[in-house]
Amino acid sequence: MENALGIWGPQAIMMAITASFTVVGMAMLLAAIFMKRRWKPSYTFEFAFIAVMLGLVYYADYLSTNTYTAYQKNMSSGEQKVSGNLVGEGEQAFDRVITVIAFQWGFAFINEDNEISRNAVVVNAGDKVLFKIVSNDVIHGFNIPVAQITAEIDPDTRREVWIKAPDKPGKYLIQCVNYCGVGHSQMKAWLVVKDNKTASVNITGGNT
């Protein structure tokens, strides 16, 4: 994975290329404005410039594809490892206790039965949900806009936050709000809220 805390990497290369072309473009613009004789580039120069632009587009698309592939791949056993107990004192007061692993660039949710869900957590409407959040690489943010909570998670530390799930069933955004590398903008998940009344009907419907 990309080291978000370093100054090197694909994003740094793209920024350097962009800055270089900005400087060259400004120089050419000033030359066109202040030079008495208008300079007309040769066809070779024009075709070379187009080729460079196409190469940059291909390179940017290549980086984006690699980032998306890394984001979608399954977590390794090392990435799934969480130190400590998943259940502690005082957690009986909550309807759900969810351990969250934040990583570049996604979230994994581990429920009370030690089942892992990638980038989505399912709860019932109105549930009191405790999130126990850890990061196994860099600093991440954990934000649920509908619940108006935000937590910053440092590597090798654990943060605990809890929410009351919305009463209205639906999908609610969970997102990282700390820049954590080239795939930060894709680091999103869903809080899926189900209607607990409907769930009860589905469970008992076969016994009538």
mmCIF file of C-alpha atoms in Angstrom:
data_model
loop_
_atom_site.group_PDB
_atom_site.id
_atom_site.type_symbol
_atom_site.label_atom_id
_atom_site.label_comp_id
_atom_site.label_asym_id
_atom_site.label_seq_id
_atom_site.Cartn_x
_atom_site.Cartn_y
_atom_site.Cartn_z
ATOM 1 C CA MET A 1 0.000 0.000 0.000
ATOM 2 C CA GLU A 2 1.012 3.613 -0.480
ATOM 3 C CA ASN A 3 2.667 5.273 2.501
ATOM 4 C CA ALA A 4 0.448 8.279 3.125
ATOM 5 C CA LEU A 5 2.984 9.895 5.446
ATOM 6 C CA GLY A 6 5.836 9.945 2.923
ATOM 7 C CA ILE A 7 6.672 12.633 0.360
ATOM 8 C CA TRP A 8 7.297 10.141 -2.418
ATOM 9 C CA GLY A 9 4.835 8.137 -4.422
ATOM 10 C CA PRO A 10 2.574 8.380 -7.480
ATOM 11 C CA GLN A 11 0.637 11.374 -6.156
ATOM 12 C CA ALA A 12 3.898 13.279 -5.559
ATOM 13 C CA ILE A 13 5.027 12.476 -9.109
ATOM 14 C CA MET A 14 1.743 13.724 -10.551
ATOM 15 C CA MET A 15 1.967 16.925 -8.503
ATOM 16 C CA ALA A 16 5.534 17.511 -9.724
ATOM 17 C CA ILE A 17 4.504 16.947 -13.340
ATOM 18 C CA THR A 18 1.505 19.258 -12.958
ATOM 19 C CA ALA A 19 3.649 21.983 -11.382
ATOM 20 C CA SER A 20 6.258 21.661 -14.143
ATOM 21 C CA PHE A 21 3.687 21.989 -16.902
ATOM 22 C CA THR A 22 2.109 24.943 -15.125
ATOM 23 C CA VAL A 23 5.449 26.771 -15.051
ATOM 24 C CA VAL A 24 6.179 25.935 -18.693
ATOM 25 C CA GLY A 25 2.672 26.964 -19.734
ATOM 26 C CA MET A 26 2.938 30.312 -17.943
ATOM 27 C CA ALA A 27 6.341 30.940 -19.536
ATOM 28 C CA MET A 28 4.953 30.213 -23.001
ATOM 29 C CA LEU A 29 1.957 32.462 -22.353
ATOM 30 C CA LEU A 30 4.173 35.365 -21.278
ATOM 31 C CA ALA A 31 6.399 34.794 -24.303
ATOM 32 C CA ALA A 32 3.378 34.890 -26.603
ATOM 33 C CA ILE A 33 2.196 38.144 -25.032
ATOM 34 C CA PHE A 34 5.479 40.068 -24.943
ATOM 35 C CA MET A 35 7.386 38.712 -27.957
ATOM 36 C CA LYS A 36 7.064 40.981 -30.986
ATOM 37 C CA ARG A 37 7.304 38.132 -33.455
ATOM 38 C CA ARG A 38 4.710 35.425 -33.006
ATOM 39 C CA TRP A 39 6.279 32.023 -32.612
ATOM 40 C CA LYS A 40 4.633 29.135 -34.431
ATOM 41 C CA PRO A 41 5.705 25.696 -33.203
ATOM 42 C CA SER A 42 6.528 23.013 -35.730
ATOM 43 C CA TYR A 43 4.216 20.074 -36.352
ATOM 44 C CA THR A 44 6.776 17.800 -34.719
ATOM 45 C CA PHE A 45 6.589 19.832 -31.526
ATOM 46 C CA GLU A 46 2.781 19.826 -31.601
ATOM 47 C CA PHE A 47 2.576 16.057 -32.074
ATOM 48 C CA ALA A 48 5.169 15.514 -29.341
ATOM 49 C CA PHE A 49 3.168 17.714 -26.974
ATOM 50 C CA ILE A 50 -0.020 15.761 -27.715
ATOM 51 C CA ALA A 51 1.834 12.472 -27.158
ATOM 52 C CA VAL A 52 3.091 13.682 -23.774
ATOM 53 C CA MET A 53 -0.431 14.738 -22.762
ATOM 54 C CA LEU A 54 -1.844 11.355 -23.758
ATOM 55 C CA GLY A 55 0.945 9.660 -21.807
ATOM 56 C CA LEU A 56 0.058 11.646 -18.688
ATOM 57 C CA VAL A 57 -3.607 10.728 -19.058
ATOM 58 C CA TYR A 58 -2.662 7.055 -19.380
ATOM 59 C CA TYR A 59 -0.376 7.306 -16.334
ATOM 60 C CA ALA A 60 -3.103 8.931 -14.230
ATOM 61 C CA ASP A 61 -5.589 6.257 -15.311
ATOM 62 C CA TYR A 62 -3.031 3.555 -14.471
ATOM 63 C CA LEU A 63 -2.603 4.957 -10.952
ATOM 64 C CA SER A 64 -6.359 5.185 -10.490
ATOM 65 C CA THR A 65 -6.820 1.567 -11.605
ATOM 66 C CA ASN A 66 -4.134 0.335 -9.211
ATOM 67 C CA THR A 67 -5.712 2.265 -6.349
ATOM 68 C CA TYR A 68 -9.163 0.871 -7.093
ATOM 69 C CA THR A 69 -7.774 -2.675 -7.320
ATOM 70 C CA ALA A 70 -6.006 -2.316 -3.964
ATOM 71 C CA TYR A 71 -9.196 -0.919 -2.442
ATOM 72 C CA GLN A 72 -11.308 -3.842 -3.651
ATOM 73 C CA LYS A 73 -8.985 -6.750 -2.875
ATOM 74 C CA ASN A 74 -9.612 -9.012 0.103
ATOM 75 C CA MET A 75 -7.883 -8.186 3.365
ATOM 76 C CA SER A 76 -4.941 -10.337 4.371
ATOM 77 C CA SER A 77 -4.908 -12.197 7.668
ATOM 78 C CA GLY A 78 -2.475 -9.631 9.040
ATOM 79 C CA GLU A 79 -4.784 -6.751 8.186
ATOM 80 C CA GLN A 80 -7.679 -8.477 9.939
ATOM 81 C CA LYS A 81 -5.759 -8.934 13.186
ATOM 82 C CA VAL A 82 -7.009 -6.958 16.183
ATOM 83 C CA SER A 83 -5.244 -7.032 19.531
ATOM 84 C CA GLY A 84 -7.268 -7.295 22.733
ATOM 85 C CA ASN A 85 -10.730 -8.588 23.480
ATOM 86 C CA LEU A 86 -13.669 -7.625 21.313
ATOM 87 C CA VAL A 87 -16.012 -7.550 24.298
ATOM 88 C CA GLY A 88 -15.323 -5.558 27.452
ATOM 89 C CA GLU A 89 -17.026 -4.184 30.511
ATOM 90 C CA GLY A 90 -20.097 -2.010 30.080
ATOM 91 C CA GLU A 91 -20.873 -3.216 26.579
ATOM 92 C CA GLN A 92 -24.041 -4.968 27.730
ATOM 93 C CA ALA A 93 -25.710 -1.545 27.617
ATOM 94 C CA PHE A 94 -25.495 -1.532 23.819
ATOM 95 C CA ASP A 95 -27.623 -3.388 21.294
ATOM 96 C CA ARG A 96 -24.648 -3.879 18.984
ATOM 97 C CA VAL A 97 -20.889 -3.870 19.526
ATOM 98 C CA ILE A 98 -18.922 -3.512 16.296
ATOM 99 C CA THR A 99 -15.148 -3.553 15.918
ATOM 100 C CA VAL A 100 -13.981 -1.396 13.018
ATOM 101 C CA ILE A 101 -10.634 -1.860 11.278
ATOM 102 C CA ALA A 102 -9.620 1.229 9.312
ATOM 103 C CA PHE A 103 -6.997 0.620 6.635
ATOM 104 C CA GLN A 104 -5.785 2.079 3.360
ATOM 105 C CA TRP A 105 -8.375 2.501 1.916
ATOM 106 C CA GLY A 106 -11.506 1.073 3.464
ATOM 107 C CA PHE A 107 -13.269 -0.147 6.578
ATOM 108 C CA ALA A 108 -13.857 -3.681 7.814
ATOM 109 C CA PHE A 109 -16.570 -4.337 10.393
ATOM 110 C CA ILE A 110 -16.442 -7.282 12.813
ATOM 111 C CA ASN A 111 -19.669 -8.110 14.637
ATOM 112 C CA GLU A 112 -20.274 -9.938 17.904
ATOM 113 C CA ASP A 113 -20.096 -13.326 16.144
ATOM 114 C CA ASN A 114 -16.666 -12.471 14.701
ATOM 115 C CA GLU A 115 -18.117 -12.160 11.192
ATOM 116 C CA ILE A 116 -16.325 -9.685 8.931
ATOM 117 C CA SER A 117 -18.157 -7.378 6.544
ATOM 118 C CA ARG A 118 -16.266 -5.241 4.062
ATOM 119 C CA ASN A 119 -17.330 -1.579 3.890
ATOM 120 C CA ALA A 120 -20.864 -2.032 5.279
ATOM 121 C CA VAL A 121 -22.369 -2.598 8.713
ATOM 122 C CA VAL A 122 -26.005 -3.622 9.204
ATOM 123 C CA VAL A 123 -27.975 -2.580 12.296
ATOM 124 C CA ASN A 124 -31.619 -2.238 13.264
ATOM 125 C CA ALA A 125 -33.417 1.083 13.456
ATOM 126 C CA GLY A 126 -32.977 2.728 16.844
ATOM 127 C CA ASP A 127 -30.151 0.422 17.978
ATOM 128 C CA LYS A 128 -27.515 1.739 20.349
ATOM 129 C CA VAL A 129 -24.316 0.833 18.510
ATOM 130 C CA LEU A 130 -20.831 0.903 20.016
ATOM 131 C CA PHE A 131 -17.974 1.194 17.518
ATOM 132 C CA LYS A 132 -14.504 0.099 18.670
ATOM 133 C CA ILE A 133 -12.188 1.527 16.039
ATOM 134 C CA VAL A 134 -8.553 0.678 15.301
ATOM 135 C CA SER A 135 -6.146 1.596 12.504
ATOM 136 C CA ASN A 136 -3.469 -0.782 11.303
ATOM 137 C CA ASP A 137 -1.468 1.593 9.107
ATOM 138 C CA VAL A 138 -1.833 5.411 9.197
ATOM 139 C CA ILE A 139 -4.053 8.037 10.823
ATOM 140 C CA HIS A 140 -7.661 7.735 9.681
ATOM 141 C CA GLY A 141 -10.894 9.534 10.449
ATOM 142 C CA PHE A 142 -14.239 7.898 11.230
ATOM 143 C CA ASN A 143 -17.208 10.096 10.424
ATOM 144 C CA ILE A 144 -20.935 9.318 10.324
ATOM 145 C CA PRO A 145 -22.645 12.538 9.181
ATOM 146 C CA VAL A 146 -26.176 11.439 10.111
ATOM 147 C CA ALA A 147 -25.026 10.829 13.701
ATOM 148 C CA GLN A 148 -22.861 13.965 13.776
ATOM 149 C CA ILE A 149 -19.822 12.136 15.145
ATOM 150 C CA THR A 150 -16.186 12.235 14.067
ATOM 151 C CA ALA A 151 -13.222 10.405 15.582
ATOM 152 C CA GLU A 152 -9.541 10.461 14.674
ATOM 153 C CA ILE A 153 -7.825 7.097 14.934
ATOM 154 C CA ASP A 154 -4.065 6.876 15.388
ATOM 155 C CA PRO A 155 -2.194 3.663 14.531
ATOM 156 C CA ASP A 156 -1.953 1.136 17.369
ATOM 157 C CA THR A 157 -4.619 2.885 19.426
ATOM 158 C CA ARG A 158 -8.326 2.212 19.868
ATOM 159 C CA ARG A 159 -11.160 4.722 19.922
ATOM 160 C CA GLU A 160 -14.674 3.963 21.107
ATOM 161 C CA VAL A 161 -17.690 5.948 19.955
ATOM 162 C CA TRP A 162 -21.365 5.092 20.066
ATOM 163 C CA ILE A 163 -24.435 6.238 18.208
ATOM 164 C CA LYS A 164 -28.151 5.695 18.198
ATOM 165 C CA ALA A 165 -29.014 4.333 14.777
ATOM 166 C CA PRO A 166 -31.519 6.429 12.806
ATOM 167 C CA ASP A 167 -35.162 5.450 13.181
ATOM 168 C CA LYS A 168 -35.641 5.609 9.414
ATOM 169 C CA PRO A 169 -34.333 2.558 7.507
ATOM 170 C CA GLY A 170 -31.848 3.269 4.746
ATOM 171 C CA LYS A 171 -28.170 3.558 3.832
ATOM 172 C CA TYR A 172 -26.129 6.211 5.623
ATOM 173 C CA LEU A 173 -22.615 7.299 4.750
ATOM 174 C CA ILE A 174 -19.536 6.415 6.787
ATOM 175 C CA GLN A 175 -16.342 8.101 5.606
ATOM 176 C CA CYS A 176 -12.730 8.823 6.430
ATOM 177 C CA VAL A 177 -12.127 12.546 6.979
ATOM 178 C CA ASN A 178 -8.335 12.451 7.469
ATOM 179 C CA TYR A 179 -6.215 12.389 4.324
ATOM 180 C CA CYS A 180 -4.653 8.921 4.304
ATOM 181 C CA GLY A 181 -3.133 8.522 0.853
ATOM 182 C CA VAL A 182 -3.992 8.402 -2.816
ATOM 183 C CA GLY A 183 -7.162 6.338 -2.227
ATOM 184 C CA HIS A 184 -8.569 8.575 0.521
ATOM 185 C CA SER A 185 -11.498 9.792 -1.577
ATOM 186 C CA GLN A 186 -12.671 6.185 -2.020
ATOM 187 C CA MET A 187 -12.544 5.362 1.689
ATOM 188 C CA LYS A 188 -16.263 5.166 2.328
ATOM 189 C CA ALA A 189 -18.657 2.646 3.820
ATOM 190 C CA TRP A 190 -22.359 2.310 4.597
ATOM 191 C CA LEU A 191 -24.344 2.167 7.787
ATOM 192 C CA VAL A 192 -27.282 0.041 6.632
ATOM 193 C CA VAL A 193 -30.286 0.540 8.903
ATOM 194 C CA LYS A 194 -32.995 -2.121 8.698
ATOM 195 C CA ASP A 195 -36.556 -1.903 9.941
ATOM 196 C CA ASN A 196 -36.526 -4.112 13.045
ATOM 197 C CA LYS A 197 -40.293 -4.574 12.839
ATOM 198 C CA THR A 198 -39.961 -5.991 9.342
ATOM 199 C CA ALA A 199 -37.114 -8.210 10.505
ATOM 200 C CA SER A 200 -39.284 -9.580 13.320
ATOM 201 C CA VAL A 201 -42.102 -10.339 10.881
ATOM 202 C CA ASN A 202 -39.673 -12.166 8.567
ATOM 203 C CA ILE A 203 -38.325 -14.253 11.453
ATOM 204 C CA THR A 204 -41.715 -15.258 12.854
ATOM 205 C CA GLY A 205 -43.597 -15.436 9.570
ATOM 206 C CA GLY A 206 -42.810 -19.093 8.983
ATOM 207 C CA ASN A 207 -44.261 -20.194 12.324
ATOM 208 C CA THR A 208 -47.866 -19.168 11.698
#
